[in-house]
PDB file of C-alpha atoms in Angstrom:
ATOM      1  CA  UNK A  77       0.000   0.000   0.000  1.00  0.00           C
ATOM      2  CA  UNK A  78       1.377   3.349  -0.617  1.00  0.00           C
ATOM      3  CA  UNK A  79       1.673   5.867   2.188  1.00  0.00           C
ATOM      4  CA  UNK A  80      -0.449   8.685   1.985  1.00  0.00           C
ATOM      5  CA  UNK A  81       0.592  12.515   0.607  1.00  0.00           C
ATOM      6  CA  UNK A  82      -0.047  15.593   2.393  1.00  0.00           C
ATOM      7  CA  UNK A  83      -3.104  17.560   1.091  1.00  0.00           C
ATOM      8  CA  UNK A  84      -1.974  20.671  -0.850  1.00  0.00           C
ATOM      9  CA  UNK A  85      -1.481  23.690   1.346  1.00  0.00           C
ATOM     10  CA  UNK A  86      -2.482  21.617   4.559  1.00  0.00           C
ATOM     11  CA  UNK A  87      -0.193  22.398   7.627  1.00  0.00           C
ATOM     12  CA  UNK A  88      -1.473  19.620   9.809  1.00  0.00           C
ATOM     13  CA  UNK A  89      -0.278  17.305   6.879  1.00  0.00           C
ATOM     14  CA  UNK A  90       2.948  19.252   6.120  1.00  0.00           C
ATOM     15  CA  UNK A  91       4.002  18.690   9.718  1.00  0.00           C
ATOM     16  CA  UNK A  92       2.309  14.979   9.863  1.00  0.00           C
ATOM     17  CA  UNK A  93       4.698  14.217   6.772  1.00  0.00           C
ATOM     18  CA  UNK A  94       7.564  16.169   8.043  1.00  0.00           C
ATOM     19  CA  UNK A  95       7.302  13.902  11.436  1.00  0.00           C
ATOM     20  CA  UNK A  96       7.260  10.878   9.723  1.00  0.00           C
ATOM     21  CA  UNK A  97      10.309  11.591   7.884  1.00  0.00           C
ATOM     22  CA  UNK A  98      12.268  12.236  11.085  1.00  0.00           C
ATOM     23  CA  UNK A  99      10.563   9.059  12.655  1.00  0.00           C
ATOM     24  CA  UNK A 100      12.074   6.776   9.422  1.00  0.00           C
ATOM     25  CA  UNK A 101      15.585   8.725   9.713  1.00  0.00           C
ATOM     26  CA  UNK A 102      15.550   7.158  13.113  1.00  0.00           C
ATOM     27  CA  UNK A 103      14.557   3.762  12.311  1.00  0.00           C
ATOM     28  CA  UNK A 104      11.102   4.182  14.200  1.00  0.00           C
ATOM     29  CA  UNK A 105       8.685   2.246  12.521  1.00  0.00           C
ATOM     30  CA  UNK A 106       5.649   2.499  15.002  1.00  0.00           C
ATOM     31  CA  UNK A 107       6.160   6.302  14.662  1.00  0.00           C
ATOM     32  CA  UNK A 108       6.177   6.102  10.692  1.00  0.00           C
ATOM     33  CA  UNK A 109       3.020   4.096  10.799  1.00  0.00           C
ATOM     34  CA  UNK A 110       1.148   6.361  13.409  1.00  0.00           C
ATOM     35  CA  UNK A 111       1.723   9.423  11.226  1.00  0.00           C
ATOM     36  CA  UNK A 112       0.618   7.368   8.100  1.00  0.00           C
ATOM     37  CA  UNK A 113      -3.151   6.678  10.149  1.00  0.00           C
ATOM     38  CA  UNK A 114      -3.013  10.305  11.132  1.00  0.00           C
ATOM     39  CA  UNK A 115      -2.794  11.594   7.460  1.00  0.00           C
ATOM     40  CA  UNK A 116      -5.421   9.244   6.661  1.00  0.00           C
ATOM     41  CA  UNK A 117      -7.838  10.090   9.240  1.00  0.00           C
ATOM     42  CA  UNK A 118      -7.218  13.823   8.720  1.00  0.00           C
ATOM     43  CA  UNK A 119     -10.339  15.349   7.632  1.00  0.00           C
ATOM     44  CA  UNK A 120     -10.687  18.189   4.947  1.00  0.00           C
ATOM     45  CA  UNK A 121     -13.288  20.278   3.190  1.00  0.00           C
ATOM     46  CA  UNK A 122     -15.430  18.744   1.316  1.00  0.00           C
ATOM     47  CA  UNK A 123     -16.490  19.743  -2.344  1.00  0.00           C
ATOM     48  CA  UNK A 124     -20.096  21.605  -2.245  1.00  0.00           C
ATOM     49  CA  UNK A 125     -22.540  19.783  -4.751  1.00  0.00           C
ATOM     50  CA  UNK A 126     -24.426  22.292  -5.991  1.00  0.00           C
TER      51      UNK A 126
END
């Protein structure tokens, strides 16, 4: 499965991707994974149907 991406001018994702990137330079897998939920669970807007 591929790890998710940080949503386009999201700061909560920036920094979620940014941690997970430290946890991996570091070897700490449970970290990596946690972050990888977190991004998925992260809510955002919504499109409007009209």
């Amino acid at each position: 499965m591929l790890e998710p991406e940080a949503v386009l001018g999201c700061d909560v994702c920036a920094a979620l991707v940014r941690q997970r990137e430290a946890a991996r330079s570091v070897g700490d897998k449970s970290t990596v994974i946690d972050r990888n939920i977190e991004l998925r669970r992260h809510p955002h807007a919504k499109a409007v149907r009209a």
